Each structure stands twice: as C-alpha cells, then as structure tokens.
Amino acid sequence: MTRVFLSLGSNIGDREYFLKKAIADLDSHPQIRLINQSPIYETEPFGYKDQPDFLNMVIEIETDLDPYQLLQVTQSIENKLGRKREIHWGPRTIDIDILLYGKRRIVSPELIIPHPYIKERLFVLKPLSDIYHGSIPGEISQIENLMEQLSKDSKGVRRWKT
Ligand code: GSY
C-alpha cells in the first residue's frame, strides 16, 4: 500500500458537491482508502482569468494501484463528473491531479510525479502543507520553505466556509 496525495479543484456549478462526489467515488474504489483531507480553499483562477474562482483541496489516500492505474481511475471520475477539456486552463467541474505517490519520482508523457504545481501554485501547496509535513522527493527545500516562498502572494487563496 502506498500513501498518495491528490489535488482536487472545481470551478463550475456546485463546486463543493463535485469535490465531495469525487472523494466519495475515490473512497468507494476497492483498492483506494481515504486517509485525510485538507480544508477547502477558495482560490483565484491561475492562468486564464476570465472564469469563476475555484474551490481547491488536497486529500491523502492509501492504494495498491500503481500510478498509471490510479491515473486511469482519476480520469474516469473526471469524465463521469462531466469534465470537458475544451479551453486549456479553462473552467472545469472537477480536476484531480496526483501530487505525490509515496517517494516515487516519475517523468513520462502521461505523468510527472511529484507534480510540478506543488512548487508553483499556492492553491496546491497551501492545502498540501495542511496535511503533509515531509519532504518532496527530489526537492531540497522542505514544504514549509516552499510555502514561505510562494505565500508572499497569498491573497488569491482563502479558507472557504471556516
Ligand atoms: O490545475 C488545476 C486546474 N486549475 C486551477 C485550480 O485548480 N485552481 C486555480 N486557482 N486555478 C486553476 N487553474 C487551473 S487550469
């Protein structure tokens, strides 16, 4: 069994419903168990600005699926919940990204793990830092140091429904 961290984001329709439904679908998979979840944050869209704010969070799961099998599961949940890949960086009902897969490092056309957004996007790093305090494989800086660097511009990431 491997501990895995997933990032979830939604900015269309009932955003909280899509986050919760994706988590329930993951947890009901026979080879996945939900371990922990971060608070939900409301975050300004990164990149393409003319779209609604996102809700973002990170969850920790345990699984014996390999990374590519897990990717298939996350993509089938995205498809089931109506995700359409129309505008690159555009709005979406649900987005599920694999951030960390144990201590593994993978660079392939389908998957890059650790996910590059960990270092680049506060909407990923903030909720991850709430539930993960270890190191990032291949990264010298601890998660707290990465947070310090990114959170200088923290205004676009706020706790939702606190
Ligand atoms: O990368 C995931 C989708 N996404 C997001 C997101 O989840 N949150 C915010 N704030 N901006 C985003 N831009 C994209 S694309």
Short mmCIF file of N, CA and C and ligand atoms in Angstrom, two decimals:
data_model
loop_
_atom_site.label_atom_id
_atom_site.label_comp_id
_atom_site.label_asym_id
_atom_site.label_seq_id
_atom_site.Cartn_x
_atom_site.Cartn_y
_atom_site.Cartn_z
N MET A 1 0.85 -1.20 0.00
CA MET A 1 0.00 0.00 0.00
C MET A 1 0.88 1.25 0.00
N THR A 2 0.52 2.22 -0.80
CA THR A 2 1.31 3.45 -0.91
C THR A 2 0.44 4.64 -0.52
N ARG A 3 1.07 5.57 0.22
CA ARG A 3 0.38 6.82 0.55
C ARG A 3 0.52 7.78 -0.62
N VAL A 4 -0.62 8.35 -1.01
CA VAL A 4 -0.67 9.21 -2.20
C VAL A 4 -1.43 10.49 -1.85
N PHE A 5 -0.96 11.62 -2.38
CA PHE A 5 -1.66 12.89 -2.18
C PHE A 5 -2.21 13.36 -3.51
N LEU A 6 -3.51 13.71 -3.49
CA LEU A 6 -4.19 14.17 -4.70
C LEU A 6 -4.70 15.59 -4.51
N SER A 7 -4.59 16.40 -5.56
CA SER A 7 -5.15 17.75 -5.54
C SER A 7 -6.48 17.74 -6.29
N LEU A 8 -7.50 18.39 -5.70
CA LEU A 8 -8.81 18.46 -6.33
C LEU A 8 -9.19 19.91 -6.54
N GLY A 9 -9.77 20.22 -7.68
CA GLY A 9 -10.22 21.59 -7.94
C GLY A 9 -11.50 21.57 -8.75
N SER A 10 -12.36 22.58 -8.49
CA SER A 10 -13.62 22.70 -9.24
C SER A 10 -14.00 24.16 -9.35
N ASN A 11 -14.49 24.59 -10.52
CA ASN A 11 -14.99 25.97 -10.61
C ASN A 11 -16.22 26.09 -11.51
N ILE A 12 -16.98 25.00 -11.63
CA ILE A 12 -18.25 25.07 -12.38
C ILE A 12 -19.35 24.46 -11.53
N GLY A 13 -20.52 25.12 -11.50
CA GLY A 13 -21.70 24.54 -10.85
C GLY A 13 -21.52 24.48 -9.34
N ASP A 14 -22.04 23.41 -8.74
CA ASP A 14 -21.95 23.22 -7.29
C ASP A 14 -20.56 22.66 -6.97
N ARG A 15 -19.62 23.60 -6.76
CA ARG A 15 -18.20 23.20 -6.66
C ARG A 15 -17.97 22.26 -5.50
N GLU A 16 -18.61 22.53 -4.36
CA GLU A 16 -18.39 21.68 -3.19
C GLU A 16 -18.93 20.26 -3.46
N TYR A 17 -20.09 20.20 -4.14
CA TYR A 17 -20.64 18.88 -4.49
C TYR A 17 -19.63 18.08 -5.32
N PHE A 18 -19.03 18.72 -6.31
CA PHE A 18 -18.10 17.98 -7.18
C PHE A 18 -16.87 17.49 -6.40
N LEU A 19 -16.37 18.32 -5.47
CA LEU A 19 -15.24 17.86 -4.65
C LEU A 19 -15.65 16.65 -3.82
N LYS A 20 -16.81 16.77 -3.15
CA LYS A 20 -17.25 15.70 -2.24
C LYS A 20 -17.56 14.41 -3.01
N LYS A 21 -18.17 14.57 -4.20
CA LYS A 21 -18.54 13.39 -5.00
C LYS A 21 -17.27 12.69 -5.49
N ALA A 22 -16.28 13.49 -5.90
CA ALA A 22 -15.02 12.87 -6.37
C ALA A 22 -14.36 12.10 -5.23
N ILE A 23 -14.39 12.68 -4.03
CA ILE A 23 -13.78 11.99 -2.87
C ILE A 23 -14.55 10.70 -2.57
N ALA A 24 -15.88 10.78 -2.60
CA ALA A 24 -16.70 9.58 -2.33
C ALA A 24 -16.42 8.50 -3.37
N ASP A 25 -16.32 8.90 -4.63
CA ASP A 25 -16.04 7.91 -5.70
C ASP A 25 -14.67 7.28 -5.51
N LEU A 26 -13.68 8.09 -5.15
CA LEU A 26 -12.34 7.53 -4.92
C LEU A 26 -12.39 6.54 -3.76
N ASP A 27 -13.03 6.95 -2.66
CA ASP A 27 -13.05 6.13 -1.44
C ASP A 27 -13.84 4.85 -1.64
N SER A 28 -14.78 4.86 -2.60
CA SER A 28 -15.57 3.64 -2.79
C SER A 28 -14.86 2.65 -3.73
N HIS A 29 -13.74 3.05 -4.30
CA HIS A 29 -12.97 2.11 -5.13
C HIS A 29 -12.36 1.05 -4.20
N PRO A 30 -12.45 -0.24 -4.59
CA PRO A 30 -11.98 -1.30 -3.67
C PRO A 30 -10.49 -1.22 -3.35
N GLN A 31 -9.70 -0.56 -4.18
CA GLN A 31 -8.25 -0.50 -3.92
C GLN A 31 -7.79 0.88 -3.44
N ILE A 32 -8.74 1.69 -2.98
CA ILE A 32 -8.38 3.04 -2.50
C ILE A 32 -9.05 3.26 -1.15
N ARG A 33 -8.30 3.84 -0.22
CA ARG A 33 -8.88 4.18 1.09
C ARG A 33 -8.54 5.63 1.39
N LEU A 34 -9.54 6.40 1.77
CA LEU A 34 -9.31 7.81 2.13
C LEU A 34 -8.69 7.88 3.51
N ILE A 35 -7.59 8.63 3.64
CA ILE A 35 -6.90 8.74 4.93
C ILE A 35 -7.15 10.11 5.57
N ASN A 36 -7.05 11.17 4.76
CA ASN A 36 -7.10 12.51 5.36
C ASN A 36 -7.52 13.52 4.29
N GLN A 37 -8.05 14.64 4.72
CA GLN A 37 -8.36 15.70 3.75
C GLN A 37 -8.07 17.06 4.34
N SER A 38 -7.62 17.98 3.49
CA SER A 38 -7.31 19.34 3.92
C SER A 38 -8.62 20.13 4.01
N PRO A 39 -8.55 21.33 4.61
CA PRO A 39 -9.69 22.24 4.45
C PRO A 39 -9.86 22.61 2.97
N ILE A 40 -11.02 23.20 2.67
CA ILE A 40 -11.27 23.68 1.30
C ILE A 40 -10.86 25.15 1.23
N TYR A 41 -10.23 25.54 0.14
CA TYR A 41 -9.85 26.93 -0.10
C TYR A 41 -10.57 27.45 -1.33
N GLU A 42 -10.93 28.73 -1.28
CA GLU A 42 -11.42 29.38 -2.50
C GLU A 42 -10.25 30.14 -3.10
N THR A 43 -10.02 29.94 -4.39
CA THR A 43 -8.79 30.45 -4.99
C THR A 43 -9.06 31.12 -6.33
N GLU A 44 -8.30 32.19 -6.56
CA GLU A 44 -8.45 32.88 -7.84
C GLU A 44 -7.87 32.03 -8.95
N PRO A 45 -8.53 32.06 -10.13
CA PRO A 45 -8.02 31.22 -11.23
C PRO A 45 -6.61 31.60 -11.64
N PHE A 46 -5.82 30.60 -11.88
CA PHE A 46 -4.45 30.82 -12.33
C PHE A 46 -4.45 30.73 -13.85
N GLY A 47 -3.70 31.56 -14.48
CA GLY A 47 -3.61 31.48 -15.95
C GLY A 47 -4.75 32.24 -16.59
N TYR A 48 -5.72 31.52 -17.12
CA TYR A 48 -6.87 32.11 -17.81
C TYR A 48 -7.80 32.73 -16.77
N LYS A 49 -7.85 34.09 -16.71
CA LYS A 49 -8.50 34.78 -15.58
C LYS A 49 -10.01 34.92 -15.72
N ASP A 50 -10.53 34.88 -16.94
CA ASP A 50 -11.95 35.16 -17.17
C ASP A 50 -12.78 33.91 -16.90
N GLN A 51 -12.75 33.45 -15.66
CA GLN A 51 -13.51 32.26 -15.26
C GLN A 51 -13.74 32.36 -13.75
N PRO A 52 -14.75 31.61 -13.23
CA PRO A 52 -15.06 31.72 -11.80
C PRO A 52 -13.91 31.23 -10.91
N ASP A 53 -13.94 31.69 -9.64
CA ASP A 53 -12.96 31.20 -8.66
C ASP A 53 -13.12 29.69 -8.48
N PHE A 54 -12.03 29.06 -8.09
CA PHE A 54 -12.02 27.61 -7.84
C PHE A 54 -12.24 27.32 -6.36
N LEU A 55 -12.74 26.14 -6.06
CA LEU A 55 -12.53 25.53 -4.74
C LEU A 55 -11.43 24.50 -4.92
N ASN A 56 -10.44 24.54 -4.04
CA ASN A 56 -9.32 23.58 -4.10
C ASN A 56 -9.09 22.93 -2.76
N MET A 57 -8.66 21.70 -2.79
CA MET A 57 -8.27 20.98 -1.58
C MET A 57 -7.31 19.86 -1.96
N VAL A 58 -6.72 19.24 -0.93
CA VAL A 58 -5.83 18.09 -1.14
C VAL A 58 -6.31 16.96 -0.25
N ILE A 59 -6.27 15.74 -0.76
CA ILE A 59 -6.60 14.58 0.07
C ILE A 59 -5.43 13.59 0.07
N GLU A 60 -5.39 12.81 1.15
CA GLU A 60 -4.40 11.73 1.25
C GLU A 60 -5.15 10.41 1.14
N ILE A 61 -4.66 9.53 0.30
CA ILE A 61 -5.26 8.20 0.17
C ILE A 61 -4.18 7.14 0.34
N GLU A 62 -4.66 5.91 0.50
CA GLU A 62 -3.76 4.76 0.51
C GLU A 62 -4.25 3.84 -0.60
N THR A 63 -3.34 3.32 -1.41
CA THR A 63 -3.78 2.49 -2.53
C THR A 63 -2.73 1.45 -2.89
N ASP A 64 -3.19 0.34 -3.49
CA ASP A 64 -2.22 -0.58 -4.08
C ASP A 64 -2.29 -0.52 -5.61
N LEU A 65 -3.00 0.46 -6.15
CA LEU A 65 -2.94 0.70 -7.59
C LEU A 65 -1.59 1.30 -7.93
N ASP A 66 -1.04 0.96 -9.10
CA ASP A 66 0.20 1.64 -9.48
C ASP A 66 -0.18 3.03 -10.01
N PRO A 67 0.81 3.92 -10.20
CA PRO A 67 0.47 5.30 -10.56
C PRO A 67 -0.37 5.42 -11.84
N TYR A 68 -0.13 4.55 -12.80
CA TYR A 68 -0.86 4.65 -14.07
C TYR A 68 -2.29 4.11 -13.92
N GLN A 69 -2.44 3.07 -13.11
CA GLN A 69 -3.80 2.59 -12.82
C GLN A 69 -4.59 3.66 -12.07
N LEU A 70 -3.91 4.31 -11.12
CA LEU A 70 -4.58 5.37 -10.35
C LEU A 70 -4.97 6.52 -11.28
N LEU A 71 -4.09 6.86 -12.22
CA LEU A 71 -4.40 7.92 -13.19
C LEU A 71 -5.67 7.57 -13.98
N GLN A 72 -5.78 6.29 -14.36
CA GLN A 72 -7.00 5.87 -15.09
C GLN A 72 -8.24 6.06 -14.24
N VAL A 73 -8.12 5.75 -12.95
CA VAL A 73 -9.28 5.91 -12.05
C VAL A 73 -9.64 7.39 -11.93
N THR A 74 -8.62 8.25 -11.72
CA THR A 74 -8.93 9.69 -11.54
C THR A 74 -9.53 10.26 -12.83
N GLN A 75 -9.01 9.83 -13.97
CA GLN A 75 -9.54 10.36 -15.24
C GLN A 75 -10.96 9.87 -15.49
N SER A 76 -11.26 8.63 -15.07
CA SER A 76 -12.62 8.15 -15.31
C SER A 76 -13.60 8.89 -14.39
N ILE A 77 -13.16 9.25 -13.18
CA ILE A 77 -14.04 10.04 -12.29
C ILE A 77 -14.23 11.45 -12.89
N GLU A 78 -13.15 12.05 -13.39
CA GLU A 78 -13.28 13.37 -14.04
C GLU A 78 -14.29 13.30 -15.18
N ASN A 79 -14.17 12.26 -15.99
CA ASN A 79 -15.08 12.14 -17.15
C ASN A 79 -16.51 11.93 -16.69
N LYS A 80 -16.69 11.06 -15.67
CA LYS A 80 -18.04 10.79 -15.16
C LYS A 80 -18.70 12.06 -14.61
N LEU A 81 -17.88 12.92 -13.99
CA LEU A 81 -18.44 14.14 -13.39
C LEU A 81 -18.49 15.28 -14.40
N GLY A 82 -18.32 14.95 -15.64
CA GLY A 82 -18.62 15.93 -16.69
C GLY A 82 -17.49 16.83 -17.09
N ARG A 83 -16.26 16.47 -16.74
CA ARG A 83 -15.14 17.32 -17.14
C ARG A 83 -14.97 17.27 -18.65
N LYS A 84 -14.93 18.46 -19.26
CA LYS A 84 -14.65 18.53 -20.70
C LYS A 84 -13.38 19.33 -20.88
N ARG A 85 -12.49 18.85 -21.75
CA ARG A 85 -11.22 19.54 -21.95
C ARG A 85 -11.35 20.47 -23.15
N GLU A 86 -12.09 21.59 -22.94
CA GLU A 86 -12.35 22.48 -24.07
C GLU A 86 -11.32 23.61 -24.13
N ILE A 87 -11.23 24.42 -23.05
CA ILE A 87 -10.25 25.50 -23.03
C ILE A 87 -9.08 25.03 -22.18
N HIS A 88 -7.87 25.12 -22.73
CA HIS A 88 -6.69 24.80 -21.94
C HIS A 88 -6.64 25.80 -20.78
N TRP A 89 -6.48 25.31 -19.55
CA TRP A 89 -6.51 26.14 -18.35
C TRP A 89 -7.88 26.79 -18.13
N GLY A 90 -8.92 26.23 -18.73
CA GLY A 90 -10.26 26.81 -18.62
C GLY A 90 -11.04 26.17 -17.49
N PRO A 91 -12.36 26.58 -17.35
CA PRO A 91 -13.17 26.08 -16.26
C PRO A 91 -13.41 24.57 -16.33
N ARG A 92 -13.63 23.98 -15.16
CA ARG A 92 -13.86 22.53 -15.13
C ARG A 92 -14.69 22.13 -13.91
N THR A 93 -15.54 21.10 -14.08
CA THR A 93 -16.34 20.61 -12.95
C THR A 93 -15.43 19.98 -11.91
N ILE A 94 -14.45 19.22 -12.36
CA ILE A 94 -13.52 18.61 -11.39
C ILE A 94 -12.19 18.31 -12.08
N ASP A 95 -11.15 18.58 -11.34
CA ASP A 95 -9.80 18.28 -11.80
C ASP A 95 -9.12 17.51 -10.66
N ILE A 96 -8.54 16.38 -10.99
CA ILE A 96 -7.88 15.57 -9.96
C ILE A 96 -6.45 15.30 -10.43
N ASP A 97 -5.47 15.80 -9.66
CA ASP A 97 -4.07 15.61 -10.04
C ASP A 97 -3.35 14.79 -8.97
N ILE A 98 -2.48 13.87 -9.42
CA ILE A 98 -1.65 13.11 -8.48
C ILE A 98 -0.43 13.98 -8.14
N LEU A 99 -0.32 14.35 -6.86
CA LEU A 99 0.79 15.22 -6.44
C LEU A 99 2.00 14.40 -6.02
N LEU A 100 1.79 13.48 -5.10
CA LEU A 100 2.87 12.64 -4.56
C LEU A 100 2.41 11.19 -4.57
N TYR A 101 3.29 10.30 -4.95
CA TYR A 101 2.99 8.87 -4.89
C TYR A 101 4.11 8.23 -4.09
N GLY A 102 3.91 8.08 -2.79
CA GLY A 102 4.99 7.61 -1.91
C GLY A 102 6.22 8.49 -2.13
N LYS A 103 7.37 7.83 -2.26
CA LYS A 103 8.62 8.58 -2.52
C LYS A 103 9.00 8.50 -4.00
N ARG A 104 8.07 8.02 -4.83
CA ARG A 104 8.41 7.80 -6.24
C ARG A 104 8.64 9.09 -6.99
N ARG A 105 9.54 9.02 -7.99
CA ARG A 105 9.71 10.12 -8.95
C ARG A 105 9.46 9.53 -10.34
N ILE A 106 8.57 10.16 -11.09
CA ILE A 106 8.19 9.66 -12.42
C ILE A 106 8.19 10.83 -13.39
N VAL A 107 8.83 10.63 -14.52
CA VAL A 107 8.71 11.61 -15.60
C VAL A 107 8.37 10.82 -16.86
N SER A 108 7.14 10.93 -17.31
CA SER A 108 6.70 10.21 -18.50
C SER A 108 5.71 11.11 -19.22
N PRO A 109 5.35 10.78 -20.46
CA PRO A 109 4.39 11.63 -21.18
C PRO A 109 3.06 11.76 -20.44
N GLU A 110 2.67 10.72 -19.69
CA GLU A 110 1.35 10.76 -19.02
C GLU A 110 1.41 11.40 -17.63
N LEU A 111 2.54 11.27 -16.97
CA LEU A 111 2.61 11.61 -15.54
C LEU A 111 3.94 12.24 -15.17
N ILE A 112 3.88 13.32 -14.41
CA ILE A 112 5.09 13.82 -13.76
C ILE A 112 4.80 13.85 -12.26
N ILE A 113 5.58 13.08 -11.50
CA ILE A 113 5.42 12.99 -10.04
C ILE A 113 6.80 13.12 -9.40
N PRO A 114 6.95 13.99 -8.38
CA PRO A 114 6.00 14.91 -7.80
C PRO A 114 5.47 15.91 -8.85
N HIS A 115 4.19 16.28 -8.69
CA HIS A 115 3.57 17.18 -9.65
C HIS A 115 4.25 18.56 -9.59
N PRO A 116 4.60 19.12 -10.74
CA PRO A 116 5.30 20.41 -10.75
C PRO A 116 4.51 21.54 -10.08
N TYR A 117 3.18 21.45 -10.03
CA TYR A 117 2.38 22.52 -9.42
C TYR A 117 2.65 22.65 -7.92
N ILE A 118 3.20 21.61 -7.28
CA ILE A 118 3.47 21.71 -5.84
C ILE A 118 4.34 22.93 -5.57
N LYS A 119 5.33 23.12 -6.44
CA LYS A 119 6.27 24.24 -6.21
C LYS A 119 5.78 25.55 -6.79
N GLU A 120 4.81 25.46 -7.70
CA GLU A 120 4.47 26.64 -8.49
C GLU A 120 3.14 27.29 -8.13
N ARG A 121 2.23 26.55 -7.49
CA ARG A 121 0.87 27.05 -7.30
C ARG A 121 0.49 26.98 -5.83
N LEU A 122 0.19 28.15 -5.27
CA LEU A 122 -0.21 28.16 -3.86
C LEU A 122 -1.53 27.42 -3.64
N PHE A 123 -2.41 27.39 -4.66
CA PHE A 123 -3.68 26.67 -4.48
C PHE A 123 -3.46 25.16 -4.32
N VAL A 124 -2.27 24.67 -4.67
CA VAL A 124 -1.91 23.27 -4.41
C VAL A 124 -1.09 23.16 -3.13
N LEU A 125 -0.08 24.02 -3.01
CA LEU A 125 0.87 23.91 -1.90
C LEU A 125 0.22 24.17 -0.54
N LYS A 126 -0.68 25.16 -0.48
CA LYS A 126 -1.28 25.51 0.83
C LYS A 126 -2.07 24.32 1.41
N PRO A 127 -3.05 23.79 0.66
CA PRO A 127 -3.76 22.63 1.26
C PRO A 127 -2.87 21.41 1.47
N LEU A 128 -1.85 21.22 0.60
CA LEU A 128 -0.94 20.09 0.82
C LEU A 128 -0.19 20.27 2.14
N SER A 129 0.25 21.50 2.40
CA SER A 129 1.04 21.74 3.63
C SER A 129 0.20 21.55 4.89
N ASP A 130 -1.13 21.63 4.76
CA ASP A 130 -2.00 21.39 5.92
C ASP A 130 -1.97 19.93 6.37
N ILE A 131 -1.73 19.00 5.41
CA ILE A 131 -1.83 17.58 5.78
C ILE A 131 -0.56 16.79 5.46
N TYR A 132 0.47 17.44 4.95
CA TYR A 132 1.72 16.74 4.64
C TYR A 132 2.90 17.56 5.14
N HIS A 133 3.75 16.94 5.94
CA HIS A 133 4.85 17.69 6.54
C HIS A 133 6.20 17.10 6.19
N GLY A 134 6.24 16.19 5.24
CA GLY A 134 7.51 15.55 4.87
C GLY A 134 8.25 16.34 3.80
N SER A 135 9.21 15.67 3.20
CA SER A 135 9.95 16.31 2.12
C SER A 135 9.31 15.92 0.79
N ILE A 136 9.66 16.69 -0.23
CA ILE A 136 9.18 16.40 -1.58
C ILE A 136 10.31 15.67 -2.30
N PRO A 137 10.08 14.45 -2.78
CA PRO A 137 11.17 13.72 -3.44
C PRO A 137 11.84 14.55 -4.54
N GLY A 138 13.18 14.60 -4.49
CA GLY A 138 13.92 15.35 -5.50
C GLY A 138 14.04 16.84 -5.21
N GLU A 139 13.46 17.27 -4.10
CA GLU A 139 13.42 18.70 -3.77
C GLU A 139 14.21 18.94 -2.49
N ILE A 140 15.11 19.91 -2.51
CA ILE A 140 15.91 20.16 -1.31
C ILE A 140 15.07 20.87 -0.25
N SER A 141 14.28 21.88 -0.69
CA SER A 141 13.51 22.66 0.28
C SER A 141 12.41 21.82 0.91
N GLN A 142 12.22 21.98 2.20
CA GLN A 142 11.09 21.38 2.89
C GLN A 142 9.82 22.11 2.47
N ILE A 143 8.69 21.46 2.70
CA ILE A 143 7.42 22.04 2.27
C ILE A 143 7.19 23.42 2.93
N GLU A 144 7.65 23.56 4.19
CA GLU A 144 7.46 24.84 4.88
C GLU A 144 8.24 25.96 4.18
N ASN A 145 9.44 25.63 3.67
CA ASN A 145 10.23 26.65 2.96
C ASN A 145 9.58 27.02 1.62
N LEU A 146 9.05 26.01 0.95
CA LEU A 146 8.35 26.30 -0.31
C LEU A 146 7.17 27.22 -0.04
N MET A 147 6.47 26.95 1.08
CA MET A 147 5.32 27.78 1.45
C MET A 147 5.74 29.22 1.66
N GLU A 148 6.87 29.39 2.35
CA GLU A 148 7.35 30.75 2.61
C GLU A 148 7.58 31.49 1.30
N GLN A 149 8.20 30.79 0.34
CA GLN A 149 8.48 31.43 -0.94
C GLN A 149 7.20 31.79 -1.69
N LEU A 150 6.24 30.86 -1.73
CA LEU A 150 5.04 31.10 -2.54
C LEU A 150 4.02 32.00 -1.84
N SER A 151 3.97 31.97 -0.51
CA SER A 151 2.85 32.63 0.15
C SER A 151 3.03 34.15 0.25
N LYS A 152 4.13 34.66 -0.30
CA LYS A 152 4.24 36.13 -0.38
C LYS A 152 3.06 36.69 -1.14
N ASP A 153 2.54 35.89 -2.08
CA ASP A 153 1.39 36.33 -2.86
C ASP A 153 0.17 35.48 -2.48
N SER A 154 -0.24 35.57 -1.20
CA SER A 154 -1.25 34.62 -0.72
C SER A 154 -2.67 35.14 -0.85
N LYS A 155 -2.84 36.35 -1.38
CA LYS A 155 -4.17 36.94 -1.35
C LYS A 155 -5.20 36.15 -2.17
N GLY A 156 -4.74 35.42 -3.16
CA GLY A 156 -5.69 34.69 -4.01
C GLY A 156 -6.12 33.35 -3.47
N VAL A 157 -5.70 32.99 -2.23
CA VAL A 157 -6.03 31.68 -1.65
C VAL A 157 -6.58 31.89 -0.25
N ARG A 158 -7.91 31.69 -0.07
CA ARG A 158 -8.51 31.94 1.25
C ARG A 158 -9.30 30.73 1.72
N ARG A 159 -9.27 30.49 3.04
CA ARG A 159 -10.07 29.39 3.62
C ARG A 159 -11.53 29.62 3.27
N TRP A 160 -12.22 28.58 2.89
CA TRP A 160 -13.62 28.67 2.47
C TRP A 160 -14.48 28.10 3.58
N LYS A 161 -15.58 28.79 3.93
CA LYS A 161 -16.52 28.30 4.96
C LYS A 161 -15.78 27.91 6.23
N THR A 162 -15.00 28.83 6.83
CA THR A 162 -14.25 28.45 8.04
C THR A 162 -15.17 28.51 9.26
O1 GSY B 1 -4.71 22.87 -12.23
C1 GSY B 1 -5.97 22.60 -11.90
C2 GSY B 1 -6.98 23.45 -12.56
N1 GSY B 1 -6.73 24.87 -12.40
C3 GSY B 1 -6.86 25.63 -11.31
C4 GSY B 1 -7.21 25.33 -9.97
O2 GSY B 1 -7.49 24.19 -9.58
N2 GSY B 1 -7.23 26.40 -9.11
C5 GSY B 1 -6.93 27.68 -9.50
N3 GSY B 1 -7.00 28.65 -8.62
N4 GSY B 1 -6.59 27.97 -10.77
C6 GSY B 1 -6.54 26.95 -11.66
N5 GSY B 1 -6.22 26.98 -12.96
C7 GSY B 1 -6.35 25.73 -13.38
S1 GSY B 1 -6.03 25.24 -15.00
#
